[in-house]
XYZ file of N, CA, C and O in Angstrom:
464
model
N 20.752 8.367 -5.063
C 20.028 7.469 -6.189
C 18.808 6.918 -5.243
O 17.384 7.044 -4.851
N 18.816 6.738 -3.393
C 17.981 6.665 -2.510
C 16.993 7.225 -2.457
O 16.054 8.237 -1.801
N 17.811 8.834 -2.359
C 16.538 9.967 -1.760
C 15.845 10.084 -2.914
O 14.699 10.417 -3.160
N 16.238 9.602 -4.393
C 15.108 9.700 -5.225
C 14.299 8.936 -5.005
O 12.909 9.185 -5.956
N 14.914 7.620 -5.563
C 13.484 6.703 -4.752
C 12.620 7.096 -3.223
O 11.250 7.048 -3.797
N 12.331 7.582 -2.178
C 12.100 8.484 -1.939
C 11.406 9.417 -2.342
O 9.861 9.491 -1.973
N 11.961 10.436 -2.834
C 11.114 11.642 -3.845
C 10.264 11.112 -4.287
O 8.569 11.541 -4.450
N 10.597 9.988 -5.587
C 9.569 9.115 -6.233
C 8.143 8.636 -4.713
O 7.432 8.962 -5.841
N 8.389 7.151 -4.203
C 7.620 7.589 -3.623
C 6.767 8.831 -2.796
O 5.304 8.612 -2.718
N 7.137 9.589 -2.542
C 6.363 10.962 -1.580
C 5.509 11.229 -2.654
O 4.332 11.359 -2.125
N 5.417 11.361 -4.043
C 4.872 12.207 -5.039
C 3.808 11.006 -5.127
O 2.400 11.378 -5.639
N 3.795 9.846 -5.167
C 2.716 9.197 -5.378
C 2.251 8.557 -4.064
O 0.556 8.495 -4.686
N 2.557 8.476 -3.419
C 1.525 9.320 -1.939
C 0.675 10.842 -1.670
O -0.554 10.594 -1.510
N 1.586 10.955 -2.137
C 0.769 12.639 -3.107
C -0.261 12.519 -4.046
O -1.556 12.955 -3.607
N -0.158 11.952 -4.692
C -1.024 11.708 -5.940
C -2.561 10.626 -5.328
O -3.770 10.472 -5.687
N -2.144 9.395 -3.885
C -2.503 9.008 -3.754
C -3.944 9.658 -2.595
O -5.134 8.972 -2.650
N -3.309 10.753 -2.389
C -4.391 12.197 -1.310
C -5.458 12.658 -2.310
O -5.920 12.582 -1.944
N -4.631 13.253 -4.191
C -5.201 13.645 -4.459
C -6.688 12.398 -4.750
O -8.110 13.418 -5.374
N -6.479 11.353 -5.167
C -7.148 10.386 -5.227
C -8.368 10.318 -4.898
O -9.240 10.341 -5.004
N -7.950 9.873 -3.438
C -8.920 10.187 -1.994
C -9.908 11.576 -2.041
O -10.986 11.163 -2.485
N -9.153 12.665 -2.610
C -9.967 13.567 -2.625
C -11.150 13.842 -3.804
O -11.655 14.938 -3.625
N -10.855 13.276 -4.273
C -12.167 12.852 -5.836
C -13.265 12.171 -5.381
O -14.404 12.095 -5.825
N -13.351 11.139 -3.986
C -14.044 10.381 -3.837
C -14.908 10.914 -2.642
O -14.218 12.407 -1.934
N -16.173 10.387 -3.048
C -16.727 11.416 -1.886
C -17.080 10.743 -0.303
O -17.653 10.072 -0.361
N -15.704 10.657 0.514
C -15.557 10.154 1.882
C -14.898 11.162 2.836
O -13.876 11.867 1.856
N -15.473 11.413 4.081
C -15.147 12.229 4.456
C -13.117 12.331 5.677
O -13.010 10.798 4.543
N -12.386 13.212 4.762
C -11.314 12.547 4.694
C -10.986 11.775 6.351
O -9.260 11.573 6.240
N -10.782 11.870 7.493
C -11.141 11.399 8.438
C -10.355 10.007 8.129
O -10.087 8.803 8.586
N -11.458 8.927 7.405
C -11.094 7.745 6.837
C -10.261 7.677 6.596
O -8.940 6.425 6.554
N -9.388 8.528 5.350
C -8.267 7.971 4.995
C -6.960 8.040 6.387
O -6.000 6.833 6.578
N -7.582 8.994 7.280
C -6.152 8.045 8.499
C -6.673 7.424 9.064
O -5.622 6.822 9.971
N -7.969 6.960 9.218
C -8.649 5.968 9.896
C -7.789 4.164 8.954
O -7.370 3.475 9.753
N -8.214 4.409 7.645
C -7.584 3.103 7.030
C -6.088 3.546 6.439
O -5.951 1.964 6.324
N -5.547 3.759 6.563
C -4.297 4.380 5.471
C -3.581 3.153 6.330
O -2.285 2.437 5.611
N -3.207 2.505 7.602
C -2.496 1.571 8.094
C -3.172 0.038 7.806
O -3.020 -0.992 8.106
N -4.277 0.293 7.055
C -5.191 -1.311 7.619
C -4.952 -1.864 6.281
O -4.206 -3.794 6.379
N -3.886 -1.743 5.575
C -3.303 -2.553 4.311
C -2.229 -3.604 5.255
O -1.869 -4.712 5.072
N -1.357 -3.640 6.681
C -0.828 -3.986 7.373
C -1.426 -5.115 8.158
O -0.942 -6.247 8.082
N -2.600 -5.251 7.901
C -3.751 -6.978 8.089
C -2.180 -7.983 7.592
O -3.019 -8.625 7.459
N -2.041 -7.640 6.469
C -1.324 -8.528 5.703
C -0.082 -9.260 5.970
O 0.345 -10.443 5.645
N -0.098 -8.601 7.400
C 1.059 -9.196 8.159
C 0.999 -10.951 8.899
O 1.828 -10.751 9.288
N -0.659 -10.681 9.069
C -0.923 -11.792 10.049
C -0.676 -13.191 9.216
O -0.667 -14.196 10.069
N -0.648 -12.881 7.611
C -0.108 -13.953 7.232
C 1.320 -14.669 7.509
O 0.999 -16.495 7.750
N 2.119 -13.947 8.584
C 3.215 -14.842 9.250
C 2.958 -15.139 10.278
O 3.963 -16.287 10.649
N 2.189 -15.399 10.755
C 1.249 -16.786 11.632
C 1.462 -17.846 11.145
O 2.330 -18.728 12.103
N 1.673 -17.857 10.563
C 1.760 -19.202 9.134
C 2.560 -19.773 8.431
O 3.212 -20.810 7.741
N 4.118 -19.028 8.611
C 4.858 -18.728 7.819
C 5.692 -17.790 7.248
O 4.741 -17.038 6.918
N 6.863 -17.999 6.757
C 7.572 -16.678 6.196
C 6.938 -16.924 4.640
O 6.898 -16.167 4.008
N 6.367 -17.650 4.361
C 6.087 -18.369 2.762
C 4.864 -17.375 2.313
O 4.829 -16.625 1.934
N 4.016 -18.066 3.410
C 2.406 -17.111 3.221
C 2.718 -15.828 3.706
O 2.187 -15.394 3.482
N 3.093 -15.825 5.041
C 3.675 -14.803 5.154
C 4.027 -13.273 4.339
O 3.232 -12.119 3.770
N 4.929 -13.879 3.661
C 5.628 -12.625 2.195
C 4.484 -12.812 1.335
O 4.472 -11.618 0.869
N 3.483 -13.907 0.702
C 2.898 -13.696 -0.093
C 1.650 -12.658 -0.052
O 1.092 -12.081 -0.306
N 0.948 -13.027 1.820
C -0.565 -11.853 1.582
C 0.169 -10.797 2.060
O -0.435 -9.720 1.998
N 1.552 -10.578 2.710
C 2.135 -9.139 2.712
C 1.896 -8.917 1.683
O 1.632 -7.250 0.913
N 2.698 -9.261 0.796
C 2.962 -8.573 -0.809
C 1.666 -8.141 -1.689
O 1.749 -7.086 -2.091
N 0.446 -9.396 -1.137
C -0.430 -8.654 -1.469
C -1.255 -7.523 -1.621
O -2.161 -6.905 -2.574
N -1.298 -7.582 -0.260
C -1.980 -6.007 0.449
C -1.070 -4.753 0.048
O -1.101 -3.319 0.370
N 0.222 -5.201 -0.424
C 1.526 -3.946 -0.632
C 1.817 -3.994 -2.184
O 3.151 -2.997 -2.487
N 0.878 -4.401 -3.559
C 1.532 -4.220 -4.213
C 0.550 -3.285 -4.835
O -0.333 -3.413 -5.498
N 1.517 -2.417 -5.723
C 1.429 -1.046 -6.150
C 0.457 -1.781 -7.828
O -0.603 -1.289 -7.902
N 0.773 -2.723 -7.874
C -0.257 -2.941 -9.545
C -1.767 -3.442 -9.135
O -2.781 -3.168 -9.645
N -1.502 -4.220 -7.957
C -3.240 -4.813 -7.348
C -3.742 -3.520 -7.127
O -5.049 -3.396 -7.564
N -3.106 -2.667 -6.520
C -4.094 -1.327 -5.728
C -4.009 -0.857 -7.685
O -5.885 0.062 -7.079
N -3.585 -0.408 -7.882
C -3.924 0.215 -9.024
C -5.454 -0.526 -10.136
O -6.233 -0.247 -10.101
N -5.043 -2.040 -10.447
C -6.643 -2.961 -10.808
C -7.634 -2.485 -10.122
O -8.645 -1.964 -10.806
N -7.661 -2.447 -8.786
C -9.010 -2.655 -7.891
C -9.442 -1.354 -7.797
O -10.884 -1.279 -8.387
N -8.790 -0.159 -7.965
C -8.908 1.025 -8.449
C -9.387 1.268 -9.610
O -10.673 1.756 -10.109
N -8.984 0.994 -10.627
C -9.182 1.183 -12.324
C -10.554 0.276 -12.394
O -11.946 0.621 -13.008
N -10.884 -0.485 -11.184
C -12.102 -1.708 -11.929
C -13.177 -0.780 -11.165
O -14.766 -0.753 -11.566
N -13.062 -0.102 -10.240
C -14.004 0.962 -9.408
C -14.219 1.896 -9.971
O -14.793 2.284 -10.162
N -13.469 2.406 -10.914
C -13.051 3.360 -11.052
C -14.602 3.276 -13.161
O -15.073 4.066 -13.094
N -13.984 1.819 -13.183
C -14.676 1.324 -14.345
C -16.258 1.349 -14.589
O -17.334 1.584 -15.315
N -16.527 0.872 -13.684
C -18.093 0.192 -13.105
C -18.361 1.039 -12.039
O -19.386 1.449 -11.992
N -17.622 2.113 -11.639
C -18.752 3.277 -10.443
C -19.422 2.617 -9.616
O -20.069 2.709 -8.775
N -17.998 1.743 -9.239
C -17.681 1.248 -7.542
C -16.668 2.269 -6.740
O -15.573 1.939 -6.569
N -17.616 2.976 -6.061
C -16.522 3.899 -4.686
C -15.840 3.679 -3.822
O -15.109 3.553 -3.584
N -16.027 1.806 -2.930
C -15.924 1.415 -2.937
C -14.730 0.351 -3.526
O -13.908 0.673 -1.801
N -14.256 0.052 -3.812
C -13.511 -0.566 -4.981
C -12.231 0.829 -4.688
O -11.071 0.934 -5.024
N -12.783 1.801 -5.277
C -11.665 2.976 -5.886
C -11.410 3.268 -3.832
O -9.886 3.631 -4.490
N -11.941 3.728 -3.282
C -11.482 3.539 -2.019
C -10.356 2.940 -2.036
O -9.335 3.259 -1.299
N -10.388 1.609 -1.889
C -10.072 0.384 -1.703
C -8.898 0.524 -2.584
O -7.567 0.571 -1.611
N -8.568 0.827 -3.699
C -7.449 1.061 -4.680
C -7.051 2.077 -3.797
O -5.374 2.060 -3.752
N -7.265 2.890 -3.589
C -6.447 4.020 -3.006
C -5.845 3.868 -2.124
O -4.818 4.559 -1.824
N -6.039 3.811 -1.018
C -6.161 3.422 0.647
C -4.302 2.756 0.194
O -3.655 1.922 0.645
N -4.765 1.092 -0.080
C -3.853 0.554 -0.728
C -2.284 0.375 -1.211
O -1.438 0.427 -1.041
N -2.790 1.246 -2.506
C -1.489 2.331 -2.999
C -0.821 3.595 -2.282
O 0.261 3.357 -2.089
N -1.537 4.269 -1.620
C -1.289 5.345 -0.748
C -0.149 4.262 0.626
O 0.851 4.942 0.783
N -0.850 3.890 0.887
C -0.145 2.967 1.958
C 1.013 2.141 1.796
O 2.522 2.256 2.215
N 1.135 2.080 -0.046
C 2.233 1.278 0.074
C 3.024 2.102 -0.495
O 4.554 2.295 -0.470
N 2.829 3.620 -1.024
C 3.883 4.249 -1.117
C 4.255 4.604 -0.005
O 5.850 5.404 0.134
N 3.385 5.115 1.159
C 4.170 5.157 2.468
C 5.380 4.196 2.981
O 5.824 4.792 3.759
N 4.785 2.995 2.371
C 5.711 2.028 3.635
C 7.657 2.523 2.772
O 8.247 2.093 3.345
N 7.261 2.250 1.498
C 8.205 2.147 1.277
C 8.909 3.354 0.975
O 10.619 3.755 0.633
N 7.998 4.796 0.856
C 9.116 6.108 1.624
C 9.769 5.695 3.184
O 10.836 6.982 3.106
N 9.381 4.756 4.043
C 10.487 5.134 5.205
C 10.480 3.837 4.519
O 11.467 3.251 5.729
N 10.667 2.802 4.009
C 12.089 1.911 3.818
C 11.486 0.411 3.929
O 12.361 -0.440 3.708
N 10.313 0.353 4.137
C 9.808 -0.581 4.191
C 9.440 -1.757 2.546
O 7.900 -0.927 1.725
N 9.465 -2.999 2.359
C 9.816 -3.103 0.468
C 9.125 -4.378 1.238
O 8.312 -4.935 1.845
N 8.590 -4.901 -0.123
C 7.977 -5.932 -0.360
C 9.161 -6.990 0.026
O 10.017 -7.097 0.331
N 8.456 -8.394 0.759
C 8.891 -8.577 1.725
C 9.547 -10.040 0.565
O 8.575 -11.049 -0.497
N 10.633 -10.662 1.134
C 11.116 -11.920 0.595
C 10.588 -13.582 1.174
O 10.395 -12.747 2.690
N 10.584 -14.305 0.843
C 10.512 -15.591 1.835
C 11.439 -16.067 3.133
O 10.900 -16.725 3.321
N 12.091 -15.467 2.662
C 13.320 -15.326 3.867
C 12.837 -15.305 5.421
O 13.076 -15.589 6.183
N 12.320 -14.178 5.106
C 11.271 -13.439 6.609
C 11.107 -12.297 6.283
O 11.490 -11.417 5.592
N 10.500 -11.993 7.666
C 9.991 -9.955 7.585
C 10.839 -9.039 6.875
O 10.595 -8.429 6.210
N 11.960 -9.007 7.806
C 12.741 -8.374 7.329
C 13.736 -8.055 6.669
O 14.661 -7.110 6.281
N 13.179 -9.572 5.620
C 13.872 -9.070 4.297
C 13.002 -8.471 2.823
O 12.119 -9.510 2.502
N 13.425 -7.407 2.472
C 12.623 -6.876 2.023
C 13.649 -6.324 0.307
O 13.923 -6.532 0.208
N 12.845 -5.989 -0.756
C 13.437 -5.763 -1.812
C 14.500 -4.460 -1.852
O 15.408 -4.378 -2.889
N 13.637 -3.690 -1.085
C 14.670 -2.511 -0.194
C 16.100 -2.674 0.359
O 16.871 -1.463 0.561
N 16.264 -3.780 0.596
C 17.417 -4.517 1.274
C 16.655 -5.152 3.075
O 15.512 -4.703 3.135
N 17.807 -5.225 4.095
C 16.816 -5.694 5.145
C 16.981 -4.397 6.459
O 17.978 -3.701 6.151
N 15.321 -4.684 6.668
C 15.070 -3.841 7.583
C 16.430 -3.564 9.013
O 16.367 -4.999 9.240
N 16.371 -2.554 9.608
C 17.408 -2.837 10.672
C 18.885 -2.813 10.593
O 19.707 -2.552 11.301
N 19.325 -2.589 8.545
C 20.649 -2.529 9.259
C 20.804 -0.851 8.986
O 20.160 -0.405 8.126
């Protein structure tokens, strides 16, 4: 099952790349912005509960899709870009084993404990 889930995330990452290719931004933007959703880790300065909330907000695929769709509906390319980056980053993270966080601490994710 672990391999199947990773393959699913690979395909979602490929979908993110495809959606980015439909936007009118140079490719280097994708490479520069792909790690920006990790800014959500700053929330851990204020404790595990705030940290988990902030991290999960920036790594939730539903939020990413909603932002993208708002951008598509209202023809706001910047919203589409933000949605694609959030979605692609989340897929990449999950492909590497980093899941949404529990309040217990950064290493406790819905995919299991990081580092085990």
